[in-house]
XYZ file of N, CA and C in Angstrom:
555
model
N -98.154 -189.705 -97.907
C -96.755 -189.902 -98.247
C -96.560 -189.966 -99.759
N -97.558 -190.521 -100.456
C -97.459 -190.578 -101.918
C -97.348 -189.167 -102.489
N -98.187 -188.279 -102.008
C -98.165 -186.907 -102.525
C -96.881 -186.173 -102.149
N -96.344 -186.459 -100.988
C -95.047 -185.874 -100.614
C -93.975 -186.371 -101.584
N -94.015 -187.653 -101.914
C -93.059 -188.195 -102.880
C -93.224 -187.583 -104.259
N -94.469 -187.449 -104.694
C -94.724 -186.834 -106.003
C -94.218 -185.394 -106.006
N -94.503 -184.648 -104.937
C -94.039 -183.262 -104.878
C -92.518 -183.162 -104.786
N -91.896 -184.092 -104.101
C -90.432 -184.082 -104.028
C -89.834 -184.295 -105.417
N -90.363 -185.256 -106.136
C -89.793 -185.545 -107.455
C -90.172 -184.490 -108.492
N -91.348 -183.892 -108.388
C -91.687 -182.824 -109.333
C -90.820 -181.600 -109.038
N -90.553 -181.346 -107.765
C -89.600 -180.293 -107.412
C -88.224 -180.612 -107.964
N -87.869 -181.896 -107.898
C -86.601 -182.333 -108.487
C -86.550 -182.084 -109.979
N -87.664 -182.310 -110.636
C -87.726 -182.043 -112.073
C -87.499 -180.556 -112.339
N -88.186 -179.690 -111.583
C -87.999 -178.237 -111.738
C -86.539 -177.846 -111.530
N -85.977 -178.295 -110.414
C -84.601 -177.933 -110.088
C -83.615 -178.400 -111.138
N -83.852 -179.566 -111.675
C -82.967 -180.122 -112.690
C -83.085 -179.372 -114.008
N -84.317 -179.091 -114.423
C -84.504 -178.443 -115.716
C -83.852 -177.063 -115.769
N -83.900 -176.321 -114.685
C -83.282 -174.992 -114.712
C -81.778 -175.095 -114.954
N -81.150 -176.094 -114.372
C -79.714 -176.297 -114.564
C -79.423 -176.880 -115.946
N -80.153 -177.914 -116.321
C -79.870 -178.634 -117.568
C -80.141 -177.778 -118.804
N -81.248 -177.053 -118.821
C -81.579 -176.225 -119.982
C -80.581 -175.083 -120.121
N -80.199 -174.484 -119.014
C -79.195 -173.419 -119.063
C -77.865 -173.969 -119.573
N -77.460 -175.128 -119.073
C -76.214 -175.744 -119.548
C -76.294 -176.073 -121.038
N -77.446 -176.553 -121.474
C -77.641 -176.865 -122.894
C -77.451 -175.611 -123.746
N -78.084 -174.523 -123.355
C -77.973 -173.275 -124.111
C -76.534 -172.770 -124.129
N -75.857 -172.857 -122.997
C -74.462 -172.394 -122.925
C -73.550 -173.256 -123.794
N -73.762 -174.569 -123.781
C -72.949 -175.456 -124.618
C -73.113 -175.143 -126.094
N -74.293 -174.716 -126.484
C -74.553 -174.382 -127.887
C -74.003 -173.010 -128.250
N -73.539 -172.267 -127.262
C -73.040 -170.923 -127.528
C -74.153 -169.904 -127.706
N -75.349 -170.261 -127.220
C -76.515 -169.375 -127.341
C -77.182 -169.230 -125.975
N -76.551 -168.493 -125.062
C -77.109 -168.399 -123.707
C -78.526 -167.858 -123.675
N -78.901 -167.024 -124.622
C -80.257 -166.481 -124.661
C -81.316 -167.531 -124.959
N -80.888 -168.671 -125.503
C -81.833 -169.751 -125.793
C -82.519 -170.248 -124.523
N -81.799 -170.231 -123.415
C -82.390 -170.684 -122.147
C -83.602 -169.822 -121.793
N -83.483 -168.518 -121.933
C -84.595 -167.625 -121.619
C -85.780 -167.889 -122.538
N -85.505 -168.121 -123.814
C -86.580 -168.409 -124.767
C -87.275 -169.715 -124.389
N -86.492 -170.743 -124.059
C -87.077 -172.034 -123.680
C -87.897 -171.922 -122.397
N -87.390 -171.178 -121.420
C -88.134 -171.011 -120.167
C -89.419 -170.213 -120.397
N -89.357 -169.201 -121.239
C -90.564 -168.420 -121.537
C -91.596 -169.290 -122.254
N -91.140 -170.076 -123.225
C -92.053 -170.971 -123.948
C -92.642 -172.007 -122.997
N -91.817 -172.523 -122.100
C -92.277 -173.504 -121.122
C -93.338 -172.901 -120.210
N -93.083 -171.717 -119.709
C -94.052 -171.062 -118.822
C -95.355 -170.757 -119.548
N -95.251 -170.316 -120.784
C -96.455 -170.042 -121.566
C -97.261 -171.305 -121.833
N -96.564 -172.382 -122.190
C -97.252 -173.657 -122.443
C -97.910 -174.176 -121.167
N -97.215 -174.042 -120.045
C -97.781 -174.490 -118.770
C -98.998 -173.680 -118.375
N -98.934 -172.387 -118.572
C -100.068 -171.516 -118.248
C -101.279 -171.871 -119.110
N -101.043 -172.055 -120.390
C -102.132 -172.426 -121.292
C -102.706 -173.797 -120.919
N -101.838 -174.741 -120.601
C -102.287 -176.092 -120.252
C -103.160 -176.092 -119.007
N -102.759 -175.389 -117.977
C -103.542 -175.397 -116.739
C -104.839 -174.616 -116.924
N -104.821 -173.607 -117.783
C -106.051 -172.881 -118.079
C -107.045 -173.803 -118.782
N -106.580 -174.519 -119.788
C -107.449 -175.459 -120.502
C -107.916 -176.569 -119.563
N -107.011 -177.070 -118.751
C -107.373 -178.119 -117.791
C -108.467 -177.622 -116.847
N -108.307 -176.410 -116.339
C -109.263 -175.863 -115.381
C -110.624 -175.536 -115.975
N -110.669 -175.277 -117.263
C -111.936 -174.934 -117.907
C -112.781 -176.155 -118.249
N -112.159 -177.305 -118.292
C -112.871 -178.522 -118.692
C -113.405 -179.253 -117.459
N -114.561 -179.855 -117.613
C -115.118 -180.687 -116.537
C -114.646 -182.113 -116.777
N -113.942 -182.652 -115.811
C -113.339 -183.982 -115.940
C -114.213 -185.015 -115.238
N -114.342 -186.172 -115.843
C -115.167 -187.233 -115.264
C -114.328 -188.265 -114.517
N -113.072 -188.389 -114.862
C -112.196 -189.338 -114.171
C -111.858 -188.796 -112.780
N -111.645 -189.714 -111.855
C -111.243 -189.318 -110.503
C -109.891 -188.593 -110.556
N -109.660 -187.664 -109.629
C -108.386 -186.948 -109.614
C -107.157 -187.870 -109.531
N -107.261 -188.975 -108.811
C -106.095 -189.871 -108.714
C -105.783 -190.502 -110.061
N -106.798 -190.766 -110.866
C -106.587 -191.298 -112.218
C -106.010 -190.193 -113.104
N -106.545 -188.995 -112.955
C -106.012 -187.862 -113.716
C -104.545 -187.624 -113.372
N -104.201 -187.753 -112.088
C -102.808 -187.583 -111.679
C -101.924 -188.633 -112.345
N -102.384 -189.868 -112.354
C -101.603 -190.929 -112.995
C -101.397 -190.633 -114.476
N -102.445 -190.178 -115.146
C -102.337 -189.858 -116.580
C -101.381 -188.682 -116.797
N -101.504 -187.640 -115.988
C -100.618 -186.477 -116.126
C -99.173 -186.852 -115.820
N -98.974 -187.724 -114.837
C -97.619 -188.158 -114.499
C -97.014 -188.997 -115.620
N -97.812 -189.863 -116.223
C -97.326 -190.639 -117.368
C -96.991 -189.686 -118.525
N -97.842 -188.687 -118.739
C -97.564 -187.698 -119.788
C -96.253 -186.968 -119.509
N -95.997 -186.653 -118.250
C -94.738 -186.010 -117.884
C -93.557 -186.931 -118.191
N -93.672 -188.181 -117.777
C -92.585 -189.130 -118.037
C -92.322 -189.317 -119.517
N -93.374 -189.530 -120.276
C -93.214 -189.709 -121.723
C -92.747 -188.417 -122.393
N -93.278 -187.293 -121.926
C -92.891 -186.005 -122.497
C -91.436 -185.651 -122.252
N -90.839 -186.250 -121.232
C -89.428 -185.964 -120.952
C -88.481 -186.757 -121.862
N -88.962 -187.811 -122.481
C -88.084 -188.668 -123.289
C -87.393 -187.953 -124.451
N -88.026 -186.986 -125.123
C -87.283 -186.285 -126.178
C -86.022 -185.573 -125.680
N -85.940 -185.318 -124.377
C -84.730 -184.706 -123.822
C -83.504 -185.597 -124.031
N -83.737 -186.865 -124.311
C -82.641 -187.813 -124.511
C -82.191 -187.891 -125.972
N -82.761 -187.060 -126.840
C -82.453 -187.122 -128.274
C -80.948 -187.048 -128.523
N -80.524 -187.871 -129.494
C -79.117 -187.883 -129.902
C -79.067 -187.719 -131.403
N -77.941 -187.304 -131.879
C -77.763 -187.159 -133.313
C -77.180 -185.798 -133.635
N -77.636 -185.264 -134.729
C -77.128 -183.967 -135.178
C -77.552 -182.883 -134.188
N -76.865 -181.745 -134.220
C -77.269 -180.642 -133.333
C -78.734 -180.234 -133.524
N -79.236 -180.299 -134.765
C -80.637 -179.939 -135.010
C -81.585 -180.937 -134.352
N -81.241 -182.221 -134.395
C -82.084 -183.254 -133.781
C -82.087 -183.087 -132.262
N -80.928 -182.828 -131.700
C -80.826 -182.642 -130.244
C -81.608 -181.393 -129.831
N -81.469 -180.317 -130.585
C -82.220 -179.098 -130.279
C -83.725 -179.365 -130.347
N -84.163 -180.041 -131.390
C -85.586 -180.363 -131.524
C -86.060 -181.215 -130.351
N -85.241 -182.153 -129.916
C -85.605 -182.991 -128.778
C -85.731 -182.194 -127.494
N -84.799 -181.293 -127.264
C -84.857 -180.480 -126.050
C -86.070 -179.558 -126.101
N -86.312 -178.918 -127.228
C -87.481 -178.038 -127.351
C -88.762 -178.840 -127.113
N -88.870 -180.003 -127.758
C -90.066 -180.844 -127.575
C -90.209 -181.280 -126.125
N -89.120 -181.715 -125.515
C -89.168 -182.152 -124.120
C -89.577 -181.040 -123.179
N -89.030 -179.858 -123.406
C -89.376 -178.708 -122.557
C -90.864 -178.381 -122.684
N -91.360 -178.352 -123.905
C -92.765 -177.987 -124.114
C -93.725 -179.078 -123.654
N -93.410 -180.328 -123.936
C -94.304 -181.419 -123.526
C -94.393 -181.544 -122.010
N -93.267 -181.411 -121.345
C -93.304 -181.512 -119.882
C -93.969 -180.281 -119.274
N -93.838 -179.144 -119.946
C -94.461 -177.917 -119.436
C -95.975 -178.040 -119.403
N -96.531 -178.836 -120.271
C -97.973 -179.033 -120.306
C -98.420 -179.919 -119.141
N -97.596 -180.880 -118.766
C -97.967 -181.836 -117.715
C -97.711 -181.316 -116.302
N -96.651 -180.569 -116.104
C -96.241 -180.172 -114.756
C -97.336 -179.422 -113.985
N -97.938 -178.369 -114.531
C -98.938 -177.657 -113.721
C -100.163 -178.508 -113.405
N -100.498 -179.410 -114.306
C -101.648 -180.290 -114.056
C -101.319 -181.231 -112.893
N -100.099 -181.760 -112.862
C -99.673 -182.609 -111.747
C -99.745 -181.824 -110.438
N -99.299 -180.583 -110.459
C -99.313 -179.759 -109.241
C -100.740 -179.473 -108.766
N -101.616 -179.128 -109.688
C -103.013 -178.865 -109.323
C -103.645 -180.119 -108.733
N -103.410 -181.250 -109.394
C -104.013 -182.497 -108.910
C -103.433 -182.921 -107.565
N -102.171 -182.626 -107.313
C -101.591 -182.927 -106.008
C -102.329 -182.185 -104.902
N -102.627 -180.914 -105.139
C -103.380 -180.135 -104.150
C -104.815 -180.627 -104.021
N -105.424 -180.950 -105.146
C -106.794 -181.466 -105.137
C -106.869 -182.761 -104.340
N -105.911 -183.639 -104.577
C -105.904 -184.921 -103.862
C -105.585 -184.749 -102.383
N -104.703 -183.826 -102.063
C -104.413 -183.581 -100.650
C -105.698 -183.173 -99.932
N -106.456 -182.314 -100.562
C -107.723 -181.888 -99.976
C -108.690 -183.059 -99.808
N -108.627 -184.026 -100.716
C -109.557 -185.160 -100.676
C -109.118 -186.276 -99.742
N -107.809 -186.466 -99.561
C -107.347 -187.641 -98.813
C -106.825 -187.335 -97.418
N -106.646 -186.074 -97.110
C -106.081 -185.703 -95.809
C -107.204 -185.245 -94.881
N -107.150 -185.666 -93.644
C -108.123 -185.243 -92.638
C -108.068 -183.722 -92.507
N -109.229 -183.107 -92.420
C -109.324 -181.636 -92.340
C -108.502 -181.042 -91.190
N -108.361 -181.787 -90.124
C -107.627 -181.285 -88.964
C -106.143 -181.086 -89.219
N -105.616 -181.712 -90.265
C -104.185 -181.584 -90.557
C -103.936 -181.126 -91.998
N -104.952 -180.556 -92.617
C -104.827 -180.153 -94.018
C -103.777 -179.058 -94.209
N -103.737 -178.086 -93.318
C -102.739 -177.023 -93.427
C -101.332 -177.609 -93.362
N -101.118 -178.534 -92.427
C -99.814 -179.172 -92.308
C -99.489 -179.986 -93.559
N -100.502 -180.614 -94.135
C -100.285 -181.397 -95.358
C -99.815 -180.501 -96.495
N -100.440 -179.356 -96.646
C -100.006 -178.434 -97.700
C -98.601 -177.911 -97.425
N -98.275 -177.691 -96.163
C -96.910 -177.270 -95.820
C -95.902 -178.362 -96.182
N -96.258 -179.611 -95.917
C -95.383 -180.731 -96.283
C -95.189 -180.789 -97.796
N -96.267 -180.601 -98.540
C -96.157 -180.660 -100.001
C -95.258 -179.551 -100.539
N -95.438 -178.349 -100.044
C -94.585 -177.244 -100.484
C -93.128 -177.457 -100.099
N -92.910 -177.936 -98.878
C -91.543 -178.196 -98.423
C -90.896 -179.323 -99.211
N -91.681 -180.333 -99.533
C -91.154 -181.461 -100.310
C -90.728 -180.994 -101.694
N -91.532 -180.155 -102.312
C -91.196 -179.634 -103.634
C -89.915 -178.800 -103.579
N -89.799 -177.949 -102.577
C -88.602 -177.112 -102.433
C -87.362 -177.964 -102.170
N -87.499 -178.941 -101.291
C -86.354 -179.810 -100.982
C -85.941 -180.626 -102.208
N -86.924 -181.158 -102.920
C -86.616 -181.908 -104.133
C -85.898 -181.052 -105.154
N -86.355 -179.811 -105.302
C -85.708 -178.897 -106.243
C -84.278 -178.581 -105.855
N -84.042 -178.367 -104.567
C -82.690 -178.036 -104.107
C -81.724 -179.204 -104.301
N -82.146 -180.374 -103.897
C -81.268 -181.547 -104.031
C -81.028 -181.868 -105.505
N -82.083 -181.822 -106.301
C -81.936 -182.147 -107.721
C -81.079 -181.122 -108.453
N -81.160 -179.852 -108.073
C -80.309 -178.844 -108.697
C -78.846 -179.156 -108.424
N -78.555 -179.605 -107.207
C -77.181 -179.990 -106.877
C -76.746 -181.193 -107.714
N -77.601 -182.207 -107.772
C -77.278 -183.412 -108.538
C -77.115 -183.067 -110.019
N -78.018 -182.250 -110.542
C -77.921 -181.855 -111.946
C -76.650 -181.053 -112.203
N -76.305 -180.178 -111.270
C -75.061 -179.410 -111.406
C -73.842 -180.317 -111.456
N -73.817 -181.311 -110.587
C -72.712 -182.268 -110.606
C -72.694 -183.060 -111.916
N -73.881 -183.444 -112.395
C -73.968 -184.188 -113.656
C -73.490 -183.331 -114.824
N -73.890 -182.064 -114.832
C -73.455 -181.151 -115.892
C -71.944 -180.952 -115.820
N -71.420 -180.771 -114.615
C -69.971 -180.615 -114.465
C -69.221 -181.839 -114.968
N -69.796 -183.020 -114.745
C -69.111 -184.255 -115.132
C -69.291 -184.652 -116.581
N -70.488 -184.438 -117.125
C -70.756 -184.953 -118.474
C -71.414 -183.942 -119.402
N -71.589 -182.716 -118.966
C -72.203 -181.712 -119.810
C -73.710 -181.683 -119.637
N -74.346 -180.915 -120.498
C -75.794 -180.724 -120.413
C -76.539 -182.045 -120.495
N -76.020 -182.983 -121.268
C -76.700 -184.279 -121.397
C -76.860 -184.952 -120.034
N -75.874 -184.834 -119.169
C -75.985 -185.401 -117.825
C -77.122 -184.767 -117.043
N -77.256 -183.446 -117.143
C -78.355 -182.766 -116.470
C -79.703 -183.170 -117.031
N -79.766 -183.339 -118.340
C -81.022 -183.768 -118.968
C -81.385 -185.186 -118.547
N -80.397 -186.029 -118.367
C -80.660 -187.393 -117.877
C -81.257 -187.356 -116.468
N -80.749 -186.469 -115.630
C -81.290 -186.330 -114.276
C -82.744 -185.854 -114.350
N -83.052 -184.947 -115.285
C -84.427 -184.466 -115.449
C -85.356 -185.601 -115.854
N -84.903 -186.439 -116.775
C -85.725 -187.575 -117.209
C -85.934 -188.541 -116.041
N -84.900 -188.740 -115.246
C -85.033 -189.614 -114.074
C -86.045 -189.038 -113.079
N -86.014 -187.732 -112.865
C -86.979 -187.101 -111.948
C -88.402 -187.246 -112.491
N -88.575 -187.031 -113.789
C -89.905 -187.198 -114.390
C -90.372 -188.649 -114.247
N -89.446 -189.583 -114.419
C -89.782 -190.994 -114.228
C -90.174 -191.284 -112.787
N -89.528 -190.604 -111.848
C -89.881 -190.766 -110.432
C -91.293 -190.288 -110.147
N -91.680 -189.155 -110.734
C -93.047 -188.656 -110.579
C -94.028 -189.704 -111.098
N -93.730 -190.227 -112.282
C -94.611 -191.220 -112.904
C -94.735 -192.458 -112.028
N -93.605 -192.981 -111.586
C -93.614 -194.208 -110.777
C -94.385 -194.016 -109.471
N -94.171 -192.907 -108.811
C -94.862 -192.664 -107.539
C -96.358 -192.473 -107.727
N -96.742 -191.741 -108.766
C -98.172 -191.528 -109.006
C -98.868 -192.843 -109.324
N -98.229 -193.679 -110.124
C -98.828 -194.972 -110.459
C -98.856 -195.905 -109.252
N -97.770 -195.918 -108.496
C -97.704 -196.786 -107.317
C -98.702 -196.354 -106.246
N -99.010 -195.073 -106.206
C -99.906 -194.561 -105.167
C -101.368 -194.515 -105.542
N -101.733 -195.076 -106.688
C -103.145 -195.020 -107.112
C -104.095 -195.531 -106.032
N -103.759 -196.632 -105.417
C -104.640 -197.212 -104.399
C -104.677 -196.345 -103.133
N -103.541 -195.810 -102.747
C -103.460 -195.026 -101.511
C -104.170 -193.684 -101.616
N -104.394 -193.195 -102.821
C -104.956 -191.860 -102.998
C -106.469 -191.848 -103.134
N -107.117 -192.729 -102.394
C -108.584 -192.743 -102.380
C -109.065 -191.707 -101.350
N -110.123 -190.973 -101.688
C -110.636 -189.957 -100.754
C -111.050 -190.557 -99.409
N -110.862 -189.771 -98.364
C -111.285 -190.226 -97.033
C -112.772 -189.942 -96.845
N -113.408 -190.758 -96.033
C -114.823 -190.574 -95.721
C -114.919 -189.560 -94.592
N -115.547 -188.435 -94.831
C -115.618 -187.372 -93.819
C -116.959 -187.317 -93.120
N -117.778 -188.325 -93.306
C -119.104 -188.337 -92.657
C -119.058 -188.751 -91.230
């Protein structure tokens, strides 16, 4: 259930960011900025997961998940930047890039942990639950972010993104004990 919650909220983060970043770019009068930010985010995420995959990690995956989730939560905070347009832009760019580094690592570790904590007889169903949870979280969060953007502008959508990132962090930390590998002997 912890991993379903993590996947739901990470899906929520994805769904929110697509709405919030697009709204941010449109508010600035630079709709093409959204494409640049998404491309930079995807590139940073690809590089991050490549580096993550090449390194041999000594910490348990559940600890790695907690660290990556905290990085996601902290990395989302620049999205809340206030001040001049340049400061807000810098905050959004930093938030997009910092979270892009954490998201794929969280996703990889979610699958790794599912393999470690779920009985082999229901592993396929577990992966289906994780994928469905991510999709459902993204759909609901996109709606919530859209309503927030309609009501308060891009800042409202960015607040929803930070809340989703905080949800990932809280669930990963709360589930540290529950995510111990099962004994398959």
